[in-house]
């Protein structure tokens, strides 16, 4: 059980405050004590559930999730509100970073985050482009169950070979898009290895962590290749989906992931 | 994979239909393939051992299951449709929807490759209910080994049936898809079935006579017959009525002279043609099915399904309506 001897944690995830709190509805909110809940709330609760279950199994487990909050350009008043609101909701936020917009990438890099999560596609791709592991925080429309954290890995990004990815230029993908996909694969690996270790702490049933592969464009063999690669990386996923060009949203609406690694492929039509 | 193979793969995928345009058939792994051995491991030793077993045997393809000939026949129809209508998305789309864990994924994909099936879409839900996915795929028909899941699907308005593996299997056509349907509680509602069960045969005849001109309400498989009819018309439009690769059959215990009339009038009013309507007047269905050799036969009564399976016919149980509460007794199966 090597991973219990070497401490590979914590698994640091960075969120932006405008995902954690809903700043658009401040004016309509009647609660003056705290900022209104935002899109990252169910994610936070799910992460805390995983941590609780990990600690339940092993009090000294150091491979836990740690969430840090990044705020771009906000007033002193908002800064205070953020810290207060976090306390108010009982959220486990490890660190707060208040920085300028241009400093976002540096902040992420210097803190060695294992994952930058955002609902903003542009932020995610910019981060990926500089080699920072980044994924989409999937926008949950409703307050569903918090007792399971669901992570989707892109079968296309992992399953297509290097040559095949270069061939995507024949299908209208730009050089930048192809580069982003390749970088995403490299970034995904470290995260997948850690999630794999975490997943193995639990059994098949009643796990607070649910891992999936979703192949949007690739054939079944691309999906098989992704499954094999993830297994090599130490992660045997729970669920697998192969869409072969069918629209993703209906499927995602059923899976309801929190973390969606797509490398930029999912919003292609 | 070479770049050429890759590009070939991608172009094939681009030609796959959008779910809402296709006739989507969702099949579970237990009816597409034979997994009895593995099922036993799961039932006797639990999930962890089951998954370990599957991974150990990953490179051994499963044998074909009860839905296999049906799926092959769908592919044959697709090939003919593509020849005649190369740009159309009105095709069969087969999706594997299983609540198996993704650990079994590689074995399932290896098996699909081994049997050369054209299945590129699947959902392995890792134990979660497949029902949400069925809706997401605009499923027209769901085939599974699990009666509970099938009932859930029916409750959501999705045509569904449970399939069973025959011990011996009669040969089916490789060039023509043959689908046979029971009438009451399958194509039609179970209203007449209810009268029969509650008040007996005479009351049933009386009721059908009195209501001869009132249409029967629709049953869970009416929609599926409709989409088959739509595809058939595409073949007729190009002069292929005589050699249409889809043929539909009504196999009912109603009798032609009396209670069958209402069934025919209803079908006509719905604009649905069946290639053959067989009124058995209560006679056993097995011999007729042996003659027809359907790729699938839908019936709401387990008694008939079991009888069919015993003869080697591929039958599927539609757990709908009053027959589920009152299992058939042999002695009361007089002419309807």
XYZ file of C-alpha atoms in Angstrom:
605
model
C 0.000 0.000 0.000
C 2.571 2.531 -1.173
C 0.272 5.461 -1.355
C -0.446 5.262 2.343
C 3.252 5.608 3.175
C 4.052 8.498 0.843
C 1.880 11.499 1.435
C 0.726 12.649 -1.975
C -1.845 15.095 -0.738
C -3.482 17.458 -0.367
C -5.331 17.661 -3.646
C -5.560 21.404 -4.042
C -8.420 22.831 -6.054
C -8.803 26.527 -6.850
C -12.180 28.189 -7.241
C -13.090 31.723 -8.132
C -15.278 33.568 -5.693
C -17.834 34.523 -8.319
C -18.537 30.812 -8.787
C -18.889 30.209 -5.075
C -21.187 33.161 -4.515
C -23.834 34.583 -6.760
C -22.904 38.219 -7.060
C -25.662 38.976 -9.550
C -28.395 38.476 -7.004
C -26.856 40.496 -4.169
C -29.363 43.313 -4.653
C -32.340 40.981 -4.491
C -30.992 38.937 -1.603
C -32.638 39.472 1.748
C -29.829 37.848 3.702
C -27.505 40.602 4.853
C -25.188 38.270 6.742
C -23.815 36.425 3.777
C -23.478 36.536 0.029
C -26.006 34.446 -1.901
C -24.966 30.875 -2.787
C -23.420 30.424 -6.199
C -22.901 27.629 -8.694
C -20.004 26.020 -6.824
C -22.021 25.310 -3.711
C -22.995 21.727 -4.428
C -19.378 21.092 -5.451
C -18.126 22.398 -2.084
C -20.572 20.261 -0.184
C -19.673 17.176 -2.216
C -15.935 17.763 -1.652
C -16.516 18.108 2.075
C -18.445 14.820 2.066
C -15.529 13.042 0.380
C -13.096 14.483 2.921
C -15.313 13.406 5.814
C -15.518 9.879 4.488
C -11.752 9.740 3.870
C -11.017 10.846 7.418
C -13.605 8.376 8.742
C -11.613 5.561 7.190
C -8.194 6.850 8.158
C -7.782 9.714 10.617
C -4.305 10.492 9.355
C -5.127 10.399 5.667
C -3.286 13.249 4.023
C -4.766 12.776 0.550
C -7.688 15.083 1.107
C -9.214 17.818 -0.998
C -8.197 21.347 -0.162
C -10.070 24.215 -1.734
C -8.586 27.679 -2.132
C -10.550 30.718 -3.201
C -9.281 33.235 -5.723
C -10.812 36.656 -6.130
C -10.046 38.948 -9.020
C -10.383 42.630 -8.424
C -12.900 43.254 -5.737
C -13.491 45.999 -3.244
C -12.421 45.796 0.404
C -16.068 45.522 1.318
C -16.567 42.463 -0.863
C -13.329 40.921 0.394
C -14.625 41.055 3.947
C -18.027 39.788 2.853
C -16.360 36.807 1.167
C -14.451 35.743 4.252
C -17.530 36.219 6.431
C -19.787 34.316 4.082
C -17.405 31.386 3.955
C -17.530 31.213 7.729
C -21.303 31.694 7.735
C -21.910 28.684 5.487
C -19.319 26.539 7.228
C -17.303 26.073 4.051
C -13.856 24.580 4.338
C -11.719 27.022 2.399
C -7.981 26.606 2.990
C -6.665 29.914 1.673
C -7.902 33.149 0.161
C -6.095 34.971 -2.638
C -7.134 38.425 -3.667
C -5.318 39.372 -6.839
C -5.613 41.329 -10.051
C -7.048 39.700 -13.176
C -3.612 39.511 -14.824
C -2.182 37.767 -11.771
C -4.602 34.853 -11.877
C -2.327 32.504 -13.844
C 0.703 33.326 -11.684
C -1.277 32.758 -8.515
C -2.399 29.378 -9.759
C 1.090 28.390 -10.858
C 2.879 29.447 -7.700
C 0.418 27.592 -5.498
C 0.811 24.364 -7.439
C -2.916 23.800 -7.675
C -3.798 20.332 -8.904
C -6.964 21.675 -10.466
C -8.402 25.068 -11.364
C -12.165 24.871 -11.572
C -14.276 27.502 -13.261
C -17.613 27.902 -14.994
C -15.889 30.269 -17.439
C -14.678 28.312 -20.493
C -12.223 31.036 -21.486
C -10.548 31.015 -18.073
C -10.261 27.237 -18.227
C -8.665 27.180 -21.693
C -6.314 30.029 -20.868
C -5.117 28.116 -17.825
C -4.758 24.855 -19.774
C -2.751 26.681 -22.371
C -0.169 27.637 -19.797
C -0.040 24.076 -18.503
C -2.238 24.533 -15.472
C -4.665 21.659 -14.974
C -8.087 23.155 -15.449
C -11.590 21.830 -15.892
C -15.116 23.133 -16.105
C -17.189 23.457 -13.009
C -20.374 22.121 -14.479
C -23.261 24.477 -13.943
C -25.753 22.644 -11.773
C -29.203 23.941 -12.329
C -30.625 22.405 -9.187
C -29.611 21.551 -5.672
C -29.157 17.830 -6.064
C -27.638 15.359 -3.645
C -24.385 16.440 -2.046
C -23.212 13.082 -0.916
C -21.264 12.214 -4.047
C -18.635 14.100 -6.010
C -18.802 13.254 -9.715
C -15.810 13.747 -12.004
C -15.895 13.277 -15.782
C -12.729 12.743 -17.814
C -12.798 13.270 -21.549
C -12.376 9.997 -23.416
C -11.481 11.954 -26.553
C -8.582 13.781 -24.924
C -7.191 10.628 -23.313
C -8.111 8.070 -25.979
C -7.015 9.691 -29.239
C -3.381 9.120 -30.154
C -0.985 12.029 -30.764
C -1.133 11.481 -34.545
C -4.899 11.345 -34.499
C -5.072 14.611 -32.607
C -2.914 16.254 -35.277
C -5.363 14.911 -37.831
C -8.142 16.962 -36.220
C -7.013 19.924 -38.323
C -8.760 18.218 -41.240
C -11.997 18.647 -39.332
C -11.781 22.349 -38.703
C -9.927 22.368 -35.396
C -7.352 25.164 -35.124
C -3.727 24.692 -34.078
C -4.507 26.367 -30.753
C -7.423 24.049 -30.074
C -5.319 20.993 -30.846
C -2.525 22.232 -28.586
C -5.028 22.835 -25.781
C -6.294 19.268 -26.105
C -2.770 17.849 -25.956
C -1.912 19.936 -22.905
C -5.163 18.875 -21.273
C -4.107 15.230 -21.565
C -0.845 15.891 -19.773
C -2.551 17.925 -17.060
C -5.276 15.357 -16.604
C -2.822 12.617 -15.780
C -1.610 13.889 -12.418
C -5.143 14.664 -11.330
C -6.385 11.258 -12.502
C -3.608 9.481 -10.595
C -4.587 11.251 -7.368
C -8.308 10.687 -7.901
C -7.507 7.035 -8.594
C -5.741 6.748 -5.249
C -8.658 8.431 -3.525
C -11.227 6.271 -5.302
C -9.496 3.117 -4.176
C -10.063 4.074 -0.543
C -13.728 3.206 -1.123
C -15.571 0.124 -2.376
C -17.710 -0.241 -5.465
C -20.882 0.679 -3.706
C -21.692 3.682 -1.565
C -18.642 5.633 -2.691
C -18.686 9.408 -2.155
C -16.546 9.760 -5.265
C -17.877 8.808 -8.701
C -15.551 8.824 -11.711
C -16.610 8.721 -15.366
C -15.256 8.752 -18.887
C -17.225 10.570 -21.556
C -16.202 10.172 -25.193
C -17.944 12.785 -27.244
C -16.506 12.287 -30.735
C -14.305 9.227 -30.579
C -15.460 5.773 -31.569
C -15.892 2.912 -29.137
C -12.234 1.998 -29.636
C -11.173 5.485 -28.640
C -13.260 5.016 -25.501
C -11.635 1.614 -24.873
C -8.230 3.234 -25.291
C -9.175 5.909 -22.747
C -10.373 3.252 -20.267
C -7.089 1.344 -20.641
C -4.985 4.474 -20.242
C -6.853 5.550 -17.131
C -6.360 2.075 -15.721
C -2.618 2.396 -16.362
C -2.737 5.682 -14.476
C -4.364 3.871 -11.563
C -7.970 4.866 -12.102
C -10.728 2.360 -12.896
C -13.702 4.589 -13.636
C -17.210 3.761 -12.476
C -19.199 4.959 -15.480
C -18.474 5.270 -19.198
C -20.338 7.067 -21.952
C -19.695 7.063 -25.660
C -21.739 9.562 -27.623
C -20.274 9.267 -31.118
C -21.384 12.748 -32.059
C -24.712 12.851 -30.221
C -25.352 16.058 -28.220
C -23.788 16.033 -24.723
C -26.183 18.181 -22.738
C -28.959 15.606 -22.357
C -26.462 13.045 -21.065
C -24.670 15.540 -18.810
C -28.043 16.554 -17.379
C -28.458 12.975 -16.155
C -24.881 12.405 -14.969
C -24.776 15.811 -13.235
C -20.986 16.064 -12.890
C -19.255 18.611 -10.709
C -15.901 18.490 -12.477
C -15.888 18.182 -16.262
C -12.559 17.718 -18.045
C -13.188 18.275 -21.701
C -10.103 19.998 -23.038
C -12.287 22.130 -25.261
C -13.965 19.380 -27.227
C -17.430 19.432 -25.777
C -18.552 22.755 -27.134
C -17.711 21.769 -30.691
C -20.656 21.038 -32.952
C -4.333 3.770 -35.253
C -3.028 5.301 -38.458
C -4.165 8.737 -39.476
C -6.086 7.209 -42.365
C -7.941 4.846 -40.037
C -8.594 7.713 -37.668
C -10.050 9.938 -40.354
C -12.101 6.999 -41.546
C -13.416 6.521 -38.046
C -14.329 10.158 -37.620
C -16.174 10.314 -40.937
C -18.152 7.251 -39.978
C -19.150 8.952 -36.778
C -20.172 12.110 -38.530
C -22.626 9.972 -40.468
C -24.319 8.660 -37.312
C -27.840 10.065 -36.943
C -28.976 12.567 -34.330
C -30.896 10.684 -31.644
C -34.141 12.568 -32.280
C -34.107 11.694 -35.990
C -33.208 8.041 -35.601
C -35.204 5.084 -34.370
C -33.209 4.475 -31.216
C -33.068 0.956 -29.860
C -31.474 0.678 -26.427
C -30.275 -2.780 -25.423
C -28.726 -3.938 -22.177
C -25.584 -6.059 -22.131
C -27.465 -9.036 -20.708
C -29.783 -9.332 -23.693
C -27.300 -8.406 -26.401
C -24.858 -11.011 -25.109
C -24.937 -14.135 -22.966
C -23.678 -13.333 -19.498
C -25.195 -16.121 -17.373
C -21.841 -17.250 -15.958
C -20.970 -13.724 -14.926
C -24.448 -13.167 -13.466
C -23.895 -16.190 -11.228
C -20.585 -14.795 -10.006
C -22.334 -11.535 -9.163
C -25.216 -13.238 -7.363
C -23.060 -15.677 -5.431
C -19.917 -13.693 -4.723
C -20.886 -10.017 -4.877
C -19.832 -7.061 -6.932
C -16.111 -6.836 -6.197
C -15.551 -10.471 -7.224
C -17.831 -10.025 -10.242
C -15.809 -7.069 -11.529
C -12.541 -8.886 -10.907
C -13.844 -11.852 -12.893
C -14.911 -9.623 -15.790
C -11.536 -7.918 -15.982
C -9.738 -11.278 -15.834
C -11.766 -12.493 -18.800
C -11.599 -9.221 -20.663
C -10.246 -10.705 -23.855
C -12.882 -13.410 -24.056
C -15.826 -12.151 -26.084
C -19.332 -12.944 -24.865
C -21.569 -15.181 -26.960
C -24.619 -13.672 -28.706
C -27.687 -13.162 -26.516
C -31.434 -13.128 -27.318
C -31.394 -9.589 -28.766
C -28.409 -10.309 -31.018
C -30.297 -11.514 -34.131
C -32.672 -8.554 -33.817
C -29.752 -6.100 -33.689
C -28.082 -7.761 -36.703
C -31.349 -7.505 -38.623
C -31.589 -3.788 -37.772
C -28.137 -3.301 -39.274
C -29.258 -5.064 -42.457
C -32.208 -2.695 -42.758
C -29.883 0.263 -42.193
C -27.627 -0.854 -45.027
C -30.604 -1.015 -47.376
C -31.871 2.395 -46.178
C -28.475 3.977 -46.717
C -28.365 2.657 -50.275
C -31.718 4.236 -51.092
C -31.505 7.387 -48.959
C -27.819 8.221 -48.436
C -28.490 11.579 -46.784
C -31.293 10.566 -44.475
C -30.948 10.262 -40.706
C -34.038 8.069 -40.456
C -32.116 4.966 -39.512
C -31.974 2.550 -36.616
C -29.496 3.641 -33.987
C -28.464 0.974 -31.517
C -27.263 2.152 -28.121
C -25.929 -0.135 -25.400
C -27.510 1.033 -22.144
C -26.330 -1.062 -19.246
C -26.047 -0.543 -15.537
C -22.839 -2.474 -15.608
C -19.754 -0.739 -14.267
C -17.244 0.702 -16.683
C -14.807 -1.991 -15.507
C -16.728 -4.295 -17.823
C -16.449 -1.712 -20.602
C -13.335 -3.071 -22.234
C -14.762 -6.584 -22.373
C -18.019 -5.268 -23.861
C -16.160 -3.211 -26.472
C -13.924 -6.182 -27.323
C -17.076 -8.277 -27.789
C -18.718 -5.677 -30.041
C -15.525 -5.650 -32.130
C -15.385 -9.446 -32.251
C -18.947 -9.749 -33.558
C -18.511 -6.803 -35.904
C -21.535 -4.964 -34.567
C -22.115 -1.364 -35.536
C -22.599 0.015 -32.026
C -20.701 3.211 -31.264
C -22.926 4.655 -28.582
C -23.251 3.415 -25.050
C -23.980 4.304 -21.444
C -22.463 2.198 -18.690
C -24.113 3.654 -15.659
C -22.157 1.887 -12.932
C -25.292 0.865 -11.030
C -27.390 4.020 -11.456
C -30.801 3.785 -13.080
C -30.650 3.788 -16.866
C -34.059 5.474 -17.232
C -32.786 9.058 -17.451
C -30.385 7.995 -20.183
C -33.154 6.285 -22.136
C -34.956 9.605 -22.298
C -31.784 11.475 -23.206
C -31.326 9.169 -26.172
C -34.963 9.578 -27.360
C -35.279 5.820 -27.023
C -37.977 4.201 -29.155
C -37.526 0.705 -27.715
C -35.648 -0.615 -24.666
C -34.728 -4.280 -24.303
C -33.397 -5.601 -21.018
C -33.195 -8.749 -18.888
C -34.409 -6.831 -15.843
C -38.198 -6.721 -15.491
C -38.073 -3.903 -12.962
C -36.133 -1.595 -15.263
C -38.480 -2.486 -18.107
C -41.500 -1.593 -15.981
C -39.886 1.696 -15.026
C -39.354 2.469 -18.693
C -42.962 1.607 -19.550
C -44.138 3.877 -16.759
C -42.170 6.686 -18.438
C -43.897 6.024 -21.745
C -40.957 4.230 -23.355
C -41.723 0.986 -25.232
C -39.842 -1.743 -23.419
C -39.698 -5.500 -23.002
C -37.784 -8.201 -21.147
C -35.993 -10.833 -23.225
C -35.172 -14.457 -22.488
C -32.587 -16.766 -23.959
C -34.082 -19.763 -25.757
C -32.376 -23.125 -25.194
C -32.395 -23.882 -28.882
C -32.931 -21.124 -31.390
C -34.796 -21.409 -34.675
C -33.013 -19.818 -37.589
C -34.125 -16.348 -38.526
C -33.824 -14.446 -41.778
C -30.627 -12.545 -42.495
C -32.214 -10.320 -45.099
C -35.558 -9.363 -43.612
C -36.353 -7.944 -40.176
C -39.472 -9.656 -38.811
C -41.287 -8.163 -35.834
C -44.372 -9.819 -34.365
C -46.772 -8.257 -31.887
C -49.544 -9.542 -29.671
C -52.598 -7.257 -29.826
C -54.162 -6.605 -26.432
C -51.965 -4.906 -23.851
C -49.147 -4.611 -26.403
C -50.355 -2.663 -29.436
C -53.679 -1.901 -27.831
C -54.504 -1.033 -24.245
C -55.536 -3.759 -21.823
C -59.153 -2.601 -21.616
C -60.583 -5.701 -23.287
C -58.215 -7.928 -21.379
C -59.672 -6.487 -18.190
C -63.211 -7.363 -19.215
C -62.125 -10.897 -20.041
C -60.311 -11.385 -16.743
C -63.082 -9.872 -14.633
C -66.181 -11.196 -16.375
C -65.120 -14.082 -18.593
C -65.235 -14.906 -22.262
C -68.895 -14.266 -23.036
C -68.821 -10.811 -21.535
C -65.662 -10.144 -23.530
C -67.346 -11.081 -26.816
C -70.391 -8.997 -25.935
C -68.245 -5.988 -25.086
C -66.223 -6.234 -28.283
C -69.363 -6.562 -30.410
C -70.992 -3.569 -28.766
C -67.855 -1.508 -29.177
C -66.841 -2.705 -32.610
C -66.820 0.791 -33.992
C -65.132 2.397 -31.031
C -61.368 2.419 -31.392
C -59.254 0.595 -28.860
C -56.911 2.767 -26.881
C -53.221 2.474 -27.672
C -50.767 0.205 -25.896
C -47.052 0.557 -25.073
C -45.742 -0.826 -28.384
C -47.982 1.151 -30.727
C -45.339 3.842 -31.173
C -42.716 1.302 -32.154
C -45.006 -0.226 -34.783
C -45.563 3.282 -36.075
C -41.865 3.978 -36.610
C -41.463 0.610 -38.327
C -44.342 1.555 -40.626
C -42.679 4.864 -41.434
C -39.499 3.085 -42.488
C -41.458 0.549 -44.514
C -43.091 3.354 -46.491
C -39.629 4.617 -47.415
C -38.934 1.273 -49.087
C -42.341 1.241 -50.812
C -41.685 4.740 -52.167
C -38.680 3.382 -54.037
C -40.508 0.375 -55.461
C -39.490 -2.162 -52.827
C -42.862 -3.309 -51.555
C -42.332 -6.928 -52.560
C -38.838 -7.209 -51.136
C -39.187 -4.848 -48.199
C -36.610 -5.782 -45.557
C -39.095 -5.080 -42.746
C -42.136 -7.268 -42.164
C -44.656 -6.909 -39.327
C -47.071 -9.473 -37.897
C -50.043 -9.352 -35.563
C -50.347 -12.618 -33.613
C -53.456 -12.414 -31.485
C -55.722 -14.767 -29.591
C -58.696 -12.793 -30.913
C -60.707 -14.492 -33.631
C -61.040 -13.174 -37.161
C -64.800 -13.429 -37.360
C -65.662 -11.566 -34.202
C -63.356 -9.805 -31.791
C -60.646 -9.404 -34.395
C -62.689 -6.879 -36.336
C -62.319 -4.224 -33.695
C -58.541 -4.724 -33.718
C -58.332 -4.331 -37.489
C -60.557 -1.266 -37.511
C -58.387 0.326 -34.858
C -55.188 -0.337 -36.771
C -56.733 1.052 -39.927
C -57.879 4.185 -38.144
C -54.344 4.652 -36.818
C -53.017 4.447 -40.368
C -51.000 1.378 -39.491
C -50.701 -1.556 -41.823
C -49.511 -4.913 -40.653
C -48.140 -7.238 -43.295
C -49.857 -10.239 -41.749
C -52.610 -10.473 -39.134
C -52.960 -13.907 -37.586
C -56.100 -14.504 -35.535
C -55.591 -17.661 -33.526
C -58.978 -17.748 -31.775
C -57.274 -19.010 -28.644
C -55.032 -21.610 -30.271
C -51.452 -21.801 -28.997
C -49.109 -19.273 -30.521
C -45.957 -21.417 -30.624
C -46.516 -23.188 -33.967
C -47.426 -19.920 -35.672
C -44.272 -18.247 -34.338
C -42.211 -21.206 -35.491
C -43.557 -20.530 -38.982
C -42.997 -16.777 -38.870
C -39.548 -16.910 -37.240
C -39.616 -13.359 -35.907
C -36.475 -11.607 -34.748
C -38.630 -10.530 -31.848
C -42.182 -11.262 -30.671
C -43.830 -8.999 -28.083
C -46.478 -10.403 -25.708
C -47.838 -9.186 -22.377
C -48.431 -12.674 -21.004
C -45.487 -14.638 -19.611
C -47.313 -17.855 -20.463
C -47.116 -17.067 -24.173
C -43.559 -15.773 -23.951
C -42.407 -18.943 -22.195
C -44.217 -21.099 -24.722
C -42.560 -19.254 -27.565
C -39.113 -19.489 -26.003
C -39.617 -23.228 -25.488
C -40.165 -23.607 -29.232
C -36.996 -21.642 -29.917
C -38.716 -18.429 -30.984
C -37.292 -15.118 -29.779
C -39.917 -13.627 -27.494
C -40.024 -10.569 -25.300
C -42.327 -9.915 -22.346
C -44.091 -6.568 -22.092
C -45.003 -6.323 -18.380
C -48.020 -4.095 -18.952
C -51.613 -4.224 -17.915
C -53.928 -6.521 -16.068
C -52.208 -9.764 -17.104
C -49.371 -8.965 -14.693
C -51.733 -9.118 -11.745
C -53.521 -12.264 -12.859
C -51.101 -14.760 -14.391
C -52.701 -16.902 -17.031
C -54.326 -20.232 -16.154
C -54.137 -22.823 -18.930
C -57.774 -23.922 -18.646
C -59.229 -20.491 -19.327
C -57.454 -19.922 -22.610
C -60.468 -20.641 -24.792
C -61.070 -18.840 -28.067
C -61.204 -15.082 -27.855
